Amino acid sequence: MTIRELPYTAPADLADAVRSEGYALLRPLDVARLAGCTLIELQALVPSWDRLELDNYLKDGGRYRRRRHSCFIDNGETLAQTPHRAHWQPVEYNALHGGMHRLFEPIEPGTVALPSWERLLHALGEVCSNVAGRHTWHVEAHQFRIDTADGIGRPTPEGAHRDGVDFVAVILIGRTGIKGGETRVFEAEGSMGKRFTMEEPWTLLLLDDAAVIHESTPIQPLGEHGHRDTLVLTWRAGSFQGEGA
């Protein structure tokens, strides 16, 4: 698909689309409007992707993924960062890396302090509440850079998966010198699916994690090397995964 053919959702239909279809895809300008800021203000977050740390937990031995991770609690009024904690998923949701307490470097304080960060996360939390009812949301934020230094990079080495949360947002931050990275969304209990490639920075995919499974295909360099940057956000009511595990 070309950019014009992507299955975009009208902003007014966002909650209904997630509720009925299991996913919604927003144009960059609509993401900025939802967050109550400009694309320029969102772009102020981008330089921090050049300072991500190597992911040393990849079981395939790869060195193609850099990331940072931090956690927040959104009670509908305020977004509060928690003390730094490990990321954990059960093997039922991540057969490759599940069952491991993976402690990544936190997202830089200067990034979290930017007004556009809180506005974006809080606005998306409101959408989650519009879909599923008011909750105190336990939010995990993951900055990813997948590069092609070894010839190929795998955005989802675990394959098509669910995350074990209530909602997932995948936001494209940028693509540089690559091909591939197609997004695939399939019904968790059915055969219907969508395939498309997000190309414009700040395109956002919002998923009902119980309704769909998702993956992104590997990337390859167009020239000497390239990379794909994303921000992945998850919302879970009740607790973070792994609390008490």
Coordinates of C-alpha atoms in Angstrom, one line a residue:
M1 CA 0.0 0.0 0.0
T2 CA 1.0 3.6 -0.5
I3 CA 0.7 6.2 2.2
R4 CA -2.6 7.3 0.7
E5 CA -4.0 3.8 0.8
L6 CA -3.4 3.1 4.5
P7 CA -6.6 2.2 6.4
Y8 CA -6.7 5.4 8.4
T9 CA -9.4 6.0 11.0
A10 CA -11.2 9.4 11.4
P11 CA -10.3 10.9 14.8
A12 CA -14.0 11.0 15.8
D13 CA -14.3 7.3 15.1
L14 CA -11.1 6.3 17.1
A15 CA -12.7 4.6 20.1
D16 CA -15.4 3.0 18.1
A17 CA -12.9 1.5 15.6
V18 CA -10.8 0.0 18.4
R19 CA -13.9 -1.4 20.1
S20 CA -15.4 -2.9 16.9
E21 CA -12.3 -3.7 14.7
G22 CA -9.7 -4.2 17.3
Y23 CA -7.4 -1.5 16.0
A24 CA -7.2 2.0 14.6
L25 CA -4.6 3.8 12.6
L26 CA -4.2 7.6 12.9
R27 CA -2.5 10.1 10.6
P28 CA 0.4 12.1 12.1
L29 CA -1.5 15.4 12.2
D30 CA -4.4 13.7 14.0
V31 CA -2.0 12.2 16.6
A32 CA -0.7 15.7 17.3
R33 CA -4.3 17.1 17.5
L34 CA -5.3 14.3 19.8
A35 CA -2.4 15.1 22.1
G36 CA -3.2 18.8 22.1
C37 CA 0.2 19.8 20.6
T38 CA 1.9 20.4 17.3
L39 CA 4.0 18.0 15.2
I40 CA 6.9 20.3 16.0
E41 CA 6.4 19.7 19.7
L42 CA 6.2 16.0 19.2
Q43 CA 9.4 16.1 17.1
A44 CA 11.2 17.6 20.1
L45 CA 11.1 14.0 21.6
V46 CA 12.9 12.5 18.6
P47 CA 16.6 13.3 19.3
S48 CA 16.5 11.0 22.3
W49 CA 16.3 8.0 19.9
D50 CA 19.9 8.6 19.0
R51 CA 20.9 7.8 22.7
L52 CA 19.2 4.4 23.2
E53 CA 21.2 1.6 24.8
L54 CA 21.8 -1.9 23.3
D55 CA 19.3 -4.6 24.2
N56 CA 21.4 -7.3 25.7
Y57 CA 18.6 -9.8 26.2
L58 CA 17.9 -10.9 22.6
K59 CA 18.0 -14.7 22.6
D60 CA 18.8 -14.9 18.9
G61 CA 22.1 -13.3 19.7
G62 CA 21.3 -10.2 17.6
R63 CA 22.7 -6.8 18.2
Y64 CA 20.1 -5.0 16.1
R65 CA 17.9 -3.6 18.8
R66 CA 18.4 -0.6 21.1
R67 CA 15.8 0.6 23.6
R68 CA 14.9 2.4 26.7
H69 CA 11.9 1.6 29.0
S70 CA 10.0 3.4 31.8
C71 CA 6.7 2.9 33.6
F72 CA 4.0 5.3 34.5
I73 CA 0.6 5.3 36.3
D74 CA -2.2 7.4 34.8
N75 CA -5.2 7.8 37.2
G76 CA -7.1 10.0 34.7
E77 CA -5.9 13.2 36.3
T78 CA -2.1 12.9 36.5
L79 CA 0.6 10.8 34.8
A80 CA 3.2 9.8 37.4
Q81 CA 6.4 8.0 36.6
T82 CA 7.1 5.0 38.8
P83 CA 10.4 3.9 40.4
H84 CA 12.4 2.2 37.7
R85 CA 11.4 -1.4 37.2
A86 CA 12.1 -4.4 35.0
H87 CA 9.9 -5.3 32.0
W88 CA 8.3 -8.7 32.3
Q89 CA 6.0 -10.8 30.2
P90 CA 4.8 -14.4 30.7
V91 CA 5.9 -17.0 28.2
E92 CA 2.2 -17.3 27.1
Y93 CA 2.5 -13.9 25.4
N94 CA 6.2 -13.9 24.5
A95 CA 7.6 -17.4 23.9
L96 CA 11.0 -16.0 23.0
H97 CA 11.7 -13.6 25.9
G98 CA 8.9 -14.3 28.3
G99 CA 9.6 -15.2 31.9
M100 CA 12.6 -12.9 32.1
H101 CA 12.9 -9.8 34.2
R102 CA 14.6 -7.5 31.6
L103 CA 15.9 -4.3 33.2
F104 CA 16.6 -1.8 30.5
E105 CA 18.0 1.7 30.8
P106 CA 15.2 4.2 31.7
I107 CA 13.9 6.8 29.3
E108 CA 15.9 10.0 29.8
P109 CA 14.5 12.5 32.3
G110 CA 14.7 15.3 29.7
T111 CA 12.4 13.3 27.4
V112 CA 9.8 12.6 30.0
A113 CA 9.9 16.2 31.1
L114 CA 8.9 17.5 27.7
P115 CA 5.2 18.7 27.7
S116 CA 4.4 16.7 24.6
W117 CA 5.4 13.4 26.3
E118 CA 2.7 13.8 29.1
R119 CA 0.1 15.1 26.7
L120 CA 0.6 12.2 24.3
L121 CA 0.4 9.5 26.9
H122 CA -2.4 11.1 28.8
A123 CA -4.5 11.6 25.6
L124 CA -4.1 8.0 24.6
G125 CA -5.0 6.9 28.1
E126 CA -8.2 8.8 27.7
V127 CA -8.9 6.9 24.5
C128 CA -8.4 3.6 26.3
S129 CA -10.8 4.7 29.0
N130 CA -13.4 5.7 26.3
V131 CA -13.1 2.1 24.9
A132 CA -12.9 0.1 28.1
G133 CA -14.2 2.3 30.9
R134 CA -12.4 4.4 33.5
H135 CA -9.4 2.7 35.0
T136 CA -6.1 3.6 36.7
W137 CA -3.8 2.6 33.8
H138 CA -0.4 1.0 34.3
V139 CA 1.6 2.3 31.4
E140 CA 4.8 1.0 30.0
A141 CA 6.8 3.0 27.4
H142 CA 9.4 1.5 25.2
Q143 CA 11.7 3.5 22.8
F144 CA 13.0 1.2 20.1
R145 CA 15.6 1.5 17.4
I146 CA 16.0 -1.5 15.1
D147 CA 19.1 -1.2 12.9
T148 CA 20.6 -3.1 10.0
A149 CA 24.2 -3.1 11.1
D150 CA 24.2 -6.9 10.8
G151 CA 22.3 -6.9 7.5
I152 CA 18.8 -7.4 8.9
G153 CA 16.8 -6.1 11.9
R154 CA 13.8 -7.8 13.5
P155 CA 11.3 -5.4 15.1
T156 CA 9.3 -8.4 16.5
P157 CA 11.7 -11.4 16.8
E158 CA 9.0 -13.2 18.8
G159 CA 6.7 -13.2 15.8
A160 CA 3.0 -12.4 15.7
H161 CA 2.0 -11.9 19.3
R162 CA -0.2 -10.3 21.9
D163 CA 1.4 -8.4 24.8
G164 CA -0.7 -9.5 27.7
V165 CA -2.0 -6.0 28.4
D166 CA -5.3 -4.1 27.5
F167 CA -4.1 -1.8 24.8
V168 CA -1.0 -1.3 22.7
A169 CA 0.1 1.7 20.7
V170 CA 2.9 1.5 18.1
I171 CA 4.0 4.9 16.9
L172 CA 6.5 5.3 14.0
I173 CA 9.2 7.8 14.9
G174 CA 11.1 7.5 11.7
R175 CA 12.5 5.2 9.0
T176 CA 16.0 5.8 7.5
G177 CA 17.6 3.9 4.6
I178 CA 15.5 0.7 4.9
K179 CA 13.0 -1.5 3.2
G180 CA 10.6 -3.9 4.9
G181 CA 9.0 -3.2 8.3
E182 CA 5.5 -4.1 7.2
T183 CA 2.9 -4.0 10.0
R184 CA 0.5 -6.9 10.2
V185 CA -2.6 -7.0 12.4
F186 CA -4.7 -10.2 12.6
E187 CA -7.8 -11.2 14.5
A188 CA -6.9 -13.2 17.6
E189 CA -9.9 -15.4 17.0
G190 CA -10.4 -15.4 13.3
S191 CA -8.8 -15.2 9.8
M192 CA -9.2 -11.5 8.9
G193 CA -6.1 -9.3 8.8
K194 CA -4.6 -6.1 7.6
R195 CA -1.1 -5.5 6.2
F196 CA 0.4 -2.0 5.6
T197 CA 3.7 -0.1 6.0
M198 CA 3.8 2.9 8.2
E199 CA 6.1 5.5 6.6
E200 CA 5.2 8.9 7.9
P201 CA 6.7 9.9 11.3
W202 CA 4.0 10.0 14.1
T203 CA 1.7 7.6 12.3
L204 CA 0.0 5.7 15.2
L205 CA -1.5 2.2 15.4
L206 CA -3.7 1.6 18.5
L207 CA -4.6 -2.0 19.3
D208 CA -7.0 -3.9 21.5
D209 CA -4.6 -6.5 22.7
A210 CA -7.3 -9.1 23.5
A211 CA -8.8 -8.8 20.0
V212 CA -5.8 -8.9 17.7
I213 CA -2.3 -10.1 17.3
H214 CA 0.4 -8.1 15.6
E215 CA 3.9 -8.2 14.2
S216 CA 6.3 -6.1 12.1
T217 CA 8.4 -7.8 9.4
P218 CA 12.2 -7.6 9.3
I219 CA 14.0 -4.6 7.8
Q220 CA 16.9 -4.6 5.4
P221 CA 19.2 -1.7 4.4
L222 CA 18.7 0.1 1.1
G223 CA 22.4 1.2 1.2
E224 CA 25.1 0.7 3.7
H225 CA 22.9 0.7 6.8
G226 CA 19.6 2.0 8.1
H227 CA 17.2 1.9 11.0
R228 CA 13.6 2.1 12.1
D229 CA 12.5 4.0 15.3
T230 CA 9.3 3.4 17.2
L231 CA 7.6 4.3 20.4
V232 CA 5.6 1.4 21.8
L233 CA 3.2 2.2 24.7
T234 CA 1.0 -0.3 26.6
W235 CA -1.9 0.2 29.0
R236 CA -3.0 -2.4 31.6
A237 CA -5.6 -2.0 34.3
G238 CA -4.9 -3.3 37.8
S239 CA -1.2 -3.8 37.8
F240 CA 1.9 -4.1 35.8
Q241 CA 2.8 -7.5 34.4
G242 CA 5.1 -9.3 36.7
E243 CA 4.1 -7.5 39.9
G244 CA 4.5 -10.2 42.6
A245 CA 6.1 -12.6 40.0

